[in-house]
Short mmCIF file of C-alpha atoms in Angstrom, two decimals:
data_model
loop_
_atom_site.label_atom_id
_atom_site.label_comp_id
_atom_site.label_asym_id
_atom_site.label_seq_id
_atom_site.Cartn_x
_atom_site.Cartn_y
_atom_site.Cartn_z
CA UNK A 503 70.94 87.61 88.11
CA UNK A 504 69.46 84.23 87.29
CA UNK A 505 70.98 82.42 89.99
CA UNK A 506 69.62 85.55 92.99
CA UNK A 507 66.32 83.20 92.33
CA UNK A 508 67.70 79.37 92.95
CA UNK A 509 69.27 80.84 96.06
CA UNK A 510 65.58 82.75 97.04
CA UNK A 511 64.00 79.38 96.43
CA UNK A 512 66.31 77.32 98.20
CA UNK A 513 65.57 80.08 101.51
CA UNK A 514 62.44 80.51 101.45
CA UNK A 515 61.37 77.01 100.02
CA UNK A 516 63.45 74.97 102.78
CA UNK A 517 62.14 77.50 105.63
CA UNK A 518 58.62 76.71 104.83
CA UNK A 519 59.37 73.27 104.35
CA UNK A 520 61.20 72.64 107.94
CA UNK A 521 57.93 75.04 109.56
CA UNK A 522 55.29 72.79 108.41
CA UNK A 523 57.23 69.62 109.33
CA UNK A 524 58.08 70.64 112.90
CA UNK A 525 54.19 71.62 112.94
CA UNK A 526 52.98 68.67 111.81
CA UNK A 527 53.34 65.81 114.43
CA UNK A 528 51.02 67.81 116.92
CA UNK A 529 47.95 69.20 114.99
CA UNK A 530 46.21 70.60 118.45
CA UNK A 531 49.37 72.63 119.09
CA UNK A 532 48.91 74.56 115.90
CA UNK A 533 45.15 75.03 116.57
CA UNK A 534 46.43 76.68 119.94
CA UNK A 535 49.58 78.79 118.11
CA UNK A 536 46.87 80.15 115.55
CA UNK A 537 44.39 80.72 118.65
CA UNK A 538 46.85 82.34 120.64
CA UNK A 539 47.03 85.43 118.61
CA UNK A 540 43.56 86.43 118.78
CA UNK A 541 42.57 87.43 115.95
CA UNK A 542 40.92 84.97 113.90
CA UNK A 543 37.27 83.93 115.17
CA UNK A 544 37.02 80.59 117.19
CA UNK A 545 35.15 78.99 114.15
CA UNK A 546 38.49 79.32 112.01
CA UNK A 547 41.04 78.84 113.90
CA UNK A 548 40.88 74.71 113.56
CA UNK A 549 40.61 75.06 110.01
CA UNK A 550 43.63 77.32 109.64
CA UNK A 551 45.47 75.32 112.29
CA UNK A 552 45.04 71.98 110.67
CA UNK A 553 45.50 73.37 107.40
CA UNK A 554 48.64 75.42 107.91
CA UNK A 555 51.10 72.83 108.01
CA UNK A 556 50.37 71.02 104.86
CA UNK A 557 50.14 74.46 103.03
CA UNK A 558 53.56 75.27 104.30
CA UNK A 559 54.98 72.00 103.04
CA UNK A 560 53.09 72.27 99.78
CA UNK A 561 54.86 75.75 98.85
CA UNK A 562 58.20 74.53 100.72
CA UNK A 563 58.80 71.51 98.05
CA UNK A 564 57.11 73.65 94.77
CA UNK A 565 59.80 76.48 95.82
CA UNK A 566 61.97 73.86 95.95
CA UNK A 567 61.71 72.28 92.55
CA UNK A 568 60.70 75.44 91.43
CA UNK A 569 57.19 74.12 90.50
CA UNK A 570 54.43 77.27 89.46
CA UNK A 571 57.31 79.41 90.91
CA UNK A 572 55.57 83.14 91.05
CA UNK A 573 52.19 81.23 92.42
CA UNK A 574 54.07 79.66 95.54
CA UNK A 575 55.61 82.66 96.07
CA UNK A 576 52.92 85.29 96.00
CA UNK A 577 50.95 82.60 98.44
CA UNK A 578 54.62 82.78 100.78
CA UNK A 579 54.42 86.30 100.63
CA UNK A 580 50.77 86.24 101.84
CA UNK A 581 51.27 84.06 104.57
CA UNK A 582 54.67 85.74 105.62
CA UNK A 583 52.17 89.06 105.74
CA UNK A 584 50.07 87.61 108.01
CA UNK A 585 52.63 86.04 110.17
CA UNK A 586 54.31 89.99 110.27
CA UNK A 587 50.73 91.06 110.89
CA UNK A 588 50.11 88.87 113.95
CA UNK A 589 53.26 89.35 115.46
CA UNK A 590 53.07 93.13 115.39
CA UNK A 591 49.59 93.22 116.84
CA UNK A 592 50.91 90.50 119.66
CA UNK A 593 53.86 92.69 120.40
CA UNK A 594 51.79 96.15 120.35
CA UNK A 595 49.26 94.52 122.96
CA UNK A 596 52.11 93.04 124.99
CA UNK A 597 50.95 89.38 124.67
CA UNK A 598 53.09 86.81 125.80
CA UNK A 599 53.12 83.94 122.96
CA UNK A 600 55.76 81.56 123.12
CA UNK A 601 53.65 79.07 120.08
CA UNK A 602 54.83 80.94 116.51
CA UNK A 603 55.97 79.42 113.76
CA UNK A 604 58.58 77.11 114.54
CA UNK A 605 57.02 75.75 117.72
CA UNK A 606 55.04 76.30 120.91
CA UNK A 607 55.63 76.77 124.71
CA UNK A 608 55.66 78.75 127.49
CA UNK A 609 57.91 80.97 129.33
CA UNK A 610 57.80 84.48 131.11
CA UNK A 611 56.38 87.71 128.84
CA UNK A 612 60.18 88.71 128.54
CA UNK A 613 61.00 86.01 126.78
CA UNK A 614 58.51 85.89 124.30
CA UNK A 615 58.57 89.52 123.51
CA UNK A 616 62.27 90.00 123.69
CA UNK A 617 61.79 87.39 120.45
CA UNK A 618 59.82 89.81 118.46
CA UNK A 619 62.21 91.94 116.87
CA UNK A 620 64.03 88.79 115.44
CA UNK A 621 61.14 87.32 114.38
CA UNK A 622 59.54 90.24 112.14
CA UNK A 623 63.24 91.06 110.44
CA UNK A 624 63.06 87.13 109.98
CA UNK A 625 59.99 87.21 108.37
CA UNK A 626 60.73 91.01 106.54
CA UNK A 627 63.72 89.22 104.88
CA UNK A 628 61.45 86.04 103.87
CA UNK A 629 59.32 88.44 102.54
CA UNK A 630 61.24 90.32 100.08
CA UNK A 631 62.76 87.28 98.85
CA UNK A 632 59.51 85.85 98.09
CA UNK A 633 58.55 89.49 96.72
CA UNK A 634 61.66 89.26 94.09
CA UNK A 635 60.05 85.26 93.00
CA UNK A 636 56.91 87.27 92.03
CA UNK A 637 59.24 89.68 89.78
CA UNK A 638 61.18 87.18 88.59
CA UNK A 639 60.33 83.33 88.46
CA UNK A 640 62.52 81.99 86.34
CA UNK A 641 65.49 80.60 87.36
CA UNK A 642 67.83 77.30 86.41
CA UNK A 643 67.35 73.89 88.28
CA UNK A 644 63.44 74.37 88.19
CA UNK A 645 61.01 72.61 86.66
CA UNK A 646 59.12 75.61 85.12
CA UNK A 647 61.52 75.37 82.74
CA UNK A 648 60.79 72.18 81.51
CA UNK A 649 56.67 72.13 81.81
CA UNK A 650 56.62 76.08 80.42
CA UNK A 651 59.48 76.07 78.02
CA UNK A 652 60.21 79.46 76.50
CA UNK A 653 59.47 80.30 72.44
CA UNK A 654 62.70 80.60 70.61
CA UNK A 655 64.13 83.49 69.84
CA UNK A 656 65.05 82.35 66.26
CA UNK A 657 61.21 82.88 65.68
CA UNK A 658 60.91 86.59 66.41
CA UNK A 659 59.16 89.60 64.82
CA UNK A 660 62.78 90.99 64.47
CA UNK A 661 64.26 88.00 62.24
CA UNK A 662 61.37 87.90 60.18
CA UNK A 663 62.12 91.33 59.31
CA UNK A 664 65.58 90.76 58.70
CA UNK A 665 65.04 88.26 56.22
CA UNK A 666 62.70 90.40 54.54
CA UNK A 667 65.03 93.15 53.93
CA UNK A 668 68.09 90.85 53.09
CA UNK A 669 65.31 89.49 50.34
CA UNK A 670 64.63 92.97 49.16
CA UNK A 671 68.16 93.91 48.69
CA UNK A 672 68.50 90.82 46.34
CA UNK A 673 67.63 91.50 42.40
CA UNK A 674 65.60 88.27 42.01
CA UNK A 675 62.88 87.61 39.77
CA UNK A 676 59.26 88.76 41.06
CA UNK A 677 58.50 85.45 41.25
CA UNK A 678 61.09 84.74 44.10
CA UNK A 679 60.11 87.63 45.80
CA UNK A 680 56.83 86.52 45.56
CA UNK A 681 57.77 82.52 46.68
CA UNK A 682 59.30 84.38 49.59
CA UNK A 683 56.38 86.48 50.95
CA UNK A 684 54.53 83.24 50.93
CA UNK A 685 57.20 81.06 52.80
CA UNK A 686 57.40 84.07 55.36
CA UNK A 687 53.51 84.06 55.89
CA UNK A 688 53.83 79.96 56.62
CA UNK A 689 56.33 81.03 58.89
CA UNK A 690 53.98 83.47 60.35
CA UNK A 691 50.86 81.17 60.26
CA UNK A 692 53.21 78.21 61.95
CA UNK A 693 54.39 80.40 64.91
CA UNK A 694 50.86 81.64 65.72
CA UNK A 695 49.71 78.07 65.84
CA UNK A 696 52.88 76.80 68.09
CA UNK A 697 52.32 79.71 70.58
CA UNK A 698 48.49 78.72 71.08
CA UNK A 699 49.56 75.60 71.60
CA UNK A 700 52.27 76.37 74.01
CA UNK A 701 49.32 78.38 75.55
CA UNK A 702 46.98 75.98 75.74
CA UNK A 703 50.01 73.32 77.27
CA UNK A 704 50.34 75.99 79.81
CA UNK A 705 46.89 76.25 80.92
CA UNK A 706 46.34 72.36 80.58
CA UNK A 707 49.95 71.56 82.98
CA UNK A 708 48.69 74.49 85.08
CA UNK A 709 45.48 72.74 85.33
CA UNK A 710 46.55 69.57 86.22
CA UNK A 711 49.11 70.73 88.68
CA UNK A 712 47.06 73.12 90.67
CA UNK A 713 44.28 70.45 90.93
CA UNK A 714 46.83 67.67 92.04
CA UNK A 715 48.17 70.64 95.29
CA UNK A 716 44.26 70.91 96.21
CA UNK A 717 44.25 67.34 96.66
CA UNK A 718 46.65 67.24 98.45
CA UNK A 719 46.16 70.01 100.55
CA UNK A 720 42.43 68.68 101.09
CA UNK A 721 43.76 65.46 101.91
CA UNK A 722 46.63 66.58 104.77
CA UNK A 723 44.04 68.98 105.86
CA UNK A 724 41.78 65.72 106.22
CA UNK A 725 44.50 63.87 108.53
CA UNK A 726 45.46 66.69 110.63
CA UNK A 727 41.68 67.33 111.48
CA UNK A 728 41.38 62.97 111.91
CA UNK A 729 44.80 63.35 114.18
CA UNK A 730 43.22 65.95 116.80
CA UNK A 731 41.38 64.47 119.43
CA UNK A 732 40.77 67.73 121.31
CA UNK A 733 37.21 68.29 122.65
CA UNK A 734 36.25 64.42 122.80
CA UNK A 735 34.10 64.16 125.70
CA UNK A 736 35.80 62.61 128.65
CA UNK A 737 35.17 62.05 132.16
CA UNK A 738 37.26 64.47 134.80
CA UNK A 739 39.00 63.22 137.70
CA UNK A 740 37.54 62.97 140.86
CA UNK A 741 37.95 65.73 143.17
CA UNK A 742 39.04 68.01 139.74
CA UNK A 743 37.44 71.66 140.55
CA UNK A 744 35.74 73.30 137.26
CA UNK A 745 36.68 70.30 135.66
CA UNK A 746 40.24 70.79 135.31
CA UNK A 747 41.82 72.45 138.45
CA UNK A 748 43.38 70.78 141.04
CA UNK A 749 42.12 72.38 144.22
CA UNK A 750 44.35 73.96 146.85
CA UNK A 751 42.21 75.61 150.03
CA UNK A 752 38.07 75.63 150.81
CA UNK A 753 35.63 76.93 148.12
CA UNK A 754 34.33 78.82 150.29
CA UNK A 755 37.51 80.85 150.20
CA UNK A 756 36.81 85.05 149.56
CA UNK A 757 39.65 85.19 147.02
CA UNK A 758 40.34 82.43 144.10
CA UNK A 759 44.26 82.15 142.75
CA UNK A 760 44.32 80.60 139.38
CA UNK A 761 47.73 78.87 138.58
CA UNK A 762 47.99 77.65 134.60
CA UNK A 763 51.51 75.23 134.42
CA UNK A 764 53.67 73.31 133.03
CA UNK A 765 55.28 70.39 135.25
CA UNK A 766 58.27 70.79 132.29
CA UNK A 767 58.37 74.60 132.36
CA UNK A 768 61.34 76.02 134.19
CA UNK A 769 59.73 79.25 134.72
CA UNK A 770 56.70 77.33 136.72
CA UNK A 771 59.33 75.56 138.68
CA UNK A 772 60.89 79.18 139.89
CA UNK A 773 57.12 80.18 140.45
CA UNK A 774 56.50 77.41 142.61
CA UNK A 775 59.64 78.08 144.71
CA UNK A 776 59.04 81.53 145.20
CA UNK A 777 55.02 80.91 146.22
CA UNK A 778 54.26 77.91 147.36
CA UNK A 779 54.91 79.02 150.78
CA UNK A 780 52.91 81.74 150.67
CA UNK A 781 49.90 80.15 148.85
CA UNK A 782 50.07 77.47 151.23
CA UNK A 783 49.29 79.86 154.12
CA UNK A 784 46.58 81.66 152.51
CA UNK A 785 44.86 78.48 151.86
CA UNK A 786 45.71 76.79 155.40
CA UNK A 787 43.95 80.63 156.76
CA UNK A 788 40.86 79.70 154.78
CA UNK A 789 41.33 83.02 152.91
CA UNK A 790 42.47 81.62 149.40
CA UNK A 791 41.46 78.63 147.37
CA UNK A 792 44.04 78.01 144.66
CA UNK A 793 43.25 76.23 141.93
CA UNK A 794 46.22 74.70 139.77
CA UNK A 795 45.49 74.03 135.66
CA UNK A 796 48.02 72.01 135.00
CA UNK A 797 48.78 72.52 130.87
CA UNK A 798 50.62 70.05 128.54
CA UNK A 799 52.73 73.06 126.16
CA UNK A 800 55.91 71.69 126.34
CA UNK A 801 55.39 67.87 125.39
CA UNK A 802 58.05 69.15 122.65
CA UNK A 803 60.67 69.58 125.02
CA UNK A 804 60.84 66.37 126.43
CA UNK A 805 63.27 64.37 123.91
CA UNK A 806 60.11 62.32 122.71
CA UNK A 807 58.53 61.24 125.92
CA UNK A 808 55.83 63.80 126.01
CA UNK A 809 56.56 64.32 129.60
CA UNK A 810 53.93 66.88 130.26
CA UNK A 811 51.09 65.00 128.93
CA UNK A 812 52.52 62.13 131.08
CA UNK A 813 53.14 64.17 134.43
CA UNK A 814 49.49 65.94 133.96
CA UNK A 815 47.98 62.02 133.49
CA UNK A 816 49.73 60.99 136.79
CA UNK A 817 48.34 64.08 138.57
CA UNK A 818 44.71 63.22 137.14
CA UNK A 819 45.10 59.51 138.54
CA UNK A 820 46.24 60.60 141.55
CA UNK A 821 43.82 63.18 142.10
CA UNK A 822 40.77 60.39 140.92
CA UNK A 823 41.86 58.00 143.22
CA UNK A 824 43.58 59.75 146.58
CA UNK A 825 41.83 63.28 146.30
CA UNK A 826 43.01 66.83 146.17
CA UNK A 827 45.09 66.49 149.79
CA UNK A 828 47.29 63.65 148.15
CA UNK A 829 46.72 65.18 145.05
CA UNK A 830 48.44 68.77 146.11
CA UNK A 831 51.56 66.69 147.68
CA UNK A 832 52.20 65.09 144.66
CA UNK A 833 51.86 68.24 142.69
CA UNK A 834 54.68 69.94 144.95
CA UNK A 835 57.06 66.82 144.34
CA UNK A 836 56.77 66.67 140.63
CA UNK A 837 58.65 70.44 141.24
CA UNK A 838 60.70 69.16 143.77
CA UNK A 839 62.16 66.55 141.28
CA UNK A 840 61.81 68.80 138.17
CA UNK A 841 63.37 67.73 135.22
CA UNK A 842 65.33 69.79 133.03
CA UNK A 843 63.45 70.95 129.40
CA UNK A 844 64.66 69.01 126.50
CA UNK A 845 65.49 65.52 128.61
CA UNK A 846 62.90 62.40 128.71
CA UNK A 847 61.82 63.72 132.60
CA UNK A 848 60.63 61.22 135.16
CA UNK A 849 59.83 57.93 133.92
CA UNK A 850 56.47 56.25 134.77
CA UNK A 851 57.70 54.04 137.64
CA UNK A 852 59.05 57.15 138.99
CA UNK A 853 56.04 59.07 138.89
CA UNK A 854 54.21 55.88 140.38
CA UNK A 855 56.71 56.34 143.25
CA UNK A 856 56.46 59.67 143.41
CA UNK A 857 52.37 59.01 144.15
CA UNK A 858 52.86 56.33 146.33
CA UNK A 859 55.52 58.48 148.22
CA UNK A 860 52.59 61.42 148.29
CA UNK A 861 50.31 58.65 149.91
CA UNK A 862 48.59 57.41 147.02
CA UNK A 863 48.16 53.57 146.42
CA UNK A 864 50.50 52.26 144.14
CA UNK A 865 47.91 49.66 142.76
CA UNK A 866 45.08 52.23 142.04
CA UNK A 867 47.65 54.85 140.12
CA UNK A 868 49.82 52.48 138.20
CA UNK A 869 47.29 51.18 135.71
CA UNK A 870 46.37 54.35 134.89
CA UNK A 871 49.52 56.30 134.86
CA UNK A 872 50.91 53.86 132.60
CA UNK A 873 47.70 53.23 130.03
CA UNK A 874 47.71 57.35 130.02
CA UNK A 875 43.61 57.14 131.02
CA UNK A 876 43.42 60.82 131.96
CA UNK A 877 45.27 61.90 128.18
CA UNK A 878 42.24 62.87 126.57
CA UNK A 879 41.60 65.36 130.00
CA UNK A 880 44.88 66.26 129.30
CA UNK A 881 44.39 67.42 125.64
CA UNK A 882 41.01 69.08 126.41
CA UNK A 883 42.40 71.12 129.45
CA UNK A 884 45.06 72.10 127.30
CA UNK A 885 42.83 73.24 124.87
CA UNK A 886 40.29 75.10 127.16
CA UNK A 887 43.05 77.29 128.86
CA UNK A 888 43.90 78.64 125.10
CA UNK A 889 40.44 79.28 124.74
CA UNK A 890 40.54 81.01 128.07
CA UNK A 891 43.08 83.49 127.07
CA UNK A 892 46.25 81.66 128.23
CA UNK A 893 49.32 81.84 125.78
CA UNK A 894 51.96 81.38 128.10
CA UNK A 895 52.90 79.37 131.49
CA UNK A 896 53.39 80.55 134.14
CA UNK A 897 49.96 82.30 133.73
CA UNK A 898 48.32 83.67 137.17
CA UNK A 899 44.92 84.71 137.59
CA UNK A 900 43.44 86.32 141.08
CA UNK A 901 39.88 86.37 141.03
CA UNK A 902 39.76 86.06 136.97
CA UNK A 903 42.23 89.03 136.65
CA UNK A 904 45.15 88.10 135.09
CA UNK A 905 48.96 89.66 136.45
CA UNK A 906 51.04 90.98 134.02
CA UNK A 907 54.67 90.51 134.59
CA UNK A 908 57.92 90.49 133.28
CA UNK A 909 60.20 88.63 136.05
CA UNK A 910 59.10 85.55 138.27
CA UNK A 911 59.59 87.96 141.47
CA UNK A 912 57.45 90.53 139.94
CA UNK A 913 54.71 88.23 139.09
CA UNK A 914 55.02 86.59 143.33
CA UNK A 915 54.53 90.32 144.19
CA UNK A 916 51.84 91.43 142.40
CA UNK A 917 50.01 88.19 143.16
CA UNK A 918 50.36 89.15 146.72
CA UNK A 919 49.09 92.73 146.54
CA UNK A 920 46.11 91.16 144.73
CA UNK A 921 45.36 89.32 147.27
CA UNK A 922 45.46 91.09 150.14
CA UNK A 923 43.34 93.77 148.01
CA UNK A 924 40.37 90.88 147.28
CA UNK A 925 40.43 89.96 151.28
CA UNK A 926 40.21 94.09 152.24
CA UNK A 927 37.54 94.57 148.67
#
């Protein structure tokens, strides 16, 4: 039974360690992931988003080392219960959230919701293992065994009673019996002193370890917060609508279609192919203004090249220097040359070449593209989208109303119907 505890520690601790390490590189994405569940007030969201990966790493390391197992198992169970509640709430509300425990991203609702049963089963299994460690925290190969040793069974009350009975059976002089009684009393006093010393040692060691872990959590939170530059003031590209949108069509158009997308998202590519001609025609007829709000959800899916950020930064550079018409052509070219997920994507030179092909001047866009001039704008745009309730790409809104869908074909059909209804009203 004791080795079950070792297995539980390794599994639960390993999961927390990996989950935390995956979240550490991008503090802003952690905040967006917490916000996506729409369960916490906005004032609390950054605190949880920045502290959570650090807490996960600390809990994971402590469980792997067998340090304060019961306390960390309680923390693990509480965190898992929170995840179970969050996922269940998202599933019940029909929300599509791709930014869960092990990463973030975009995709149609069918993909996100298909994962919910598996995620709930996984978290419930980890919760059971955590509960076992709360019930039976002692296991081999744990630091707790060295820091908090158990009392010796040889000093138990049963042993003292056996010794006394043995002494009574012996026909010795009264002075020997008195001497034995005095010896047993001295042993009892010594054992009580040892127990008090062990309790004091336990309290001191526990307090020291707790203080150290709390300091590490605070330091980790401070580092994560300082690395997250989201919200810092920046100048948007000239020509952007409402700070973050690339406009297509007249601002006086009776219907506004807002498209939230990511240049690395394959489903966004499918949507562009299926809807581009229709949206361009509506815009040309003066019936619709399309506002493309490009995001950087999928930086993690570009093999370390941050393609979502680089491509959106390039769009900002073209919009700023060449205007909406050229930027719209560049937008379309980026989807025509869309890379596959989990590849590095287009290089800066290739982005510059596409910008020139769209009609921008190389001398005007090369520097901003290579220097990531609009990187902060990209971060702020992505953060604002999650505040606006966007948790997956593509997300399409017609006059502010989000289109619910399960497939891209359904999305295009419902979008067109909503546009027609808007034109009739």
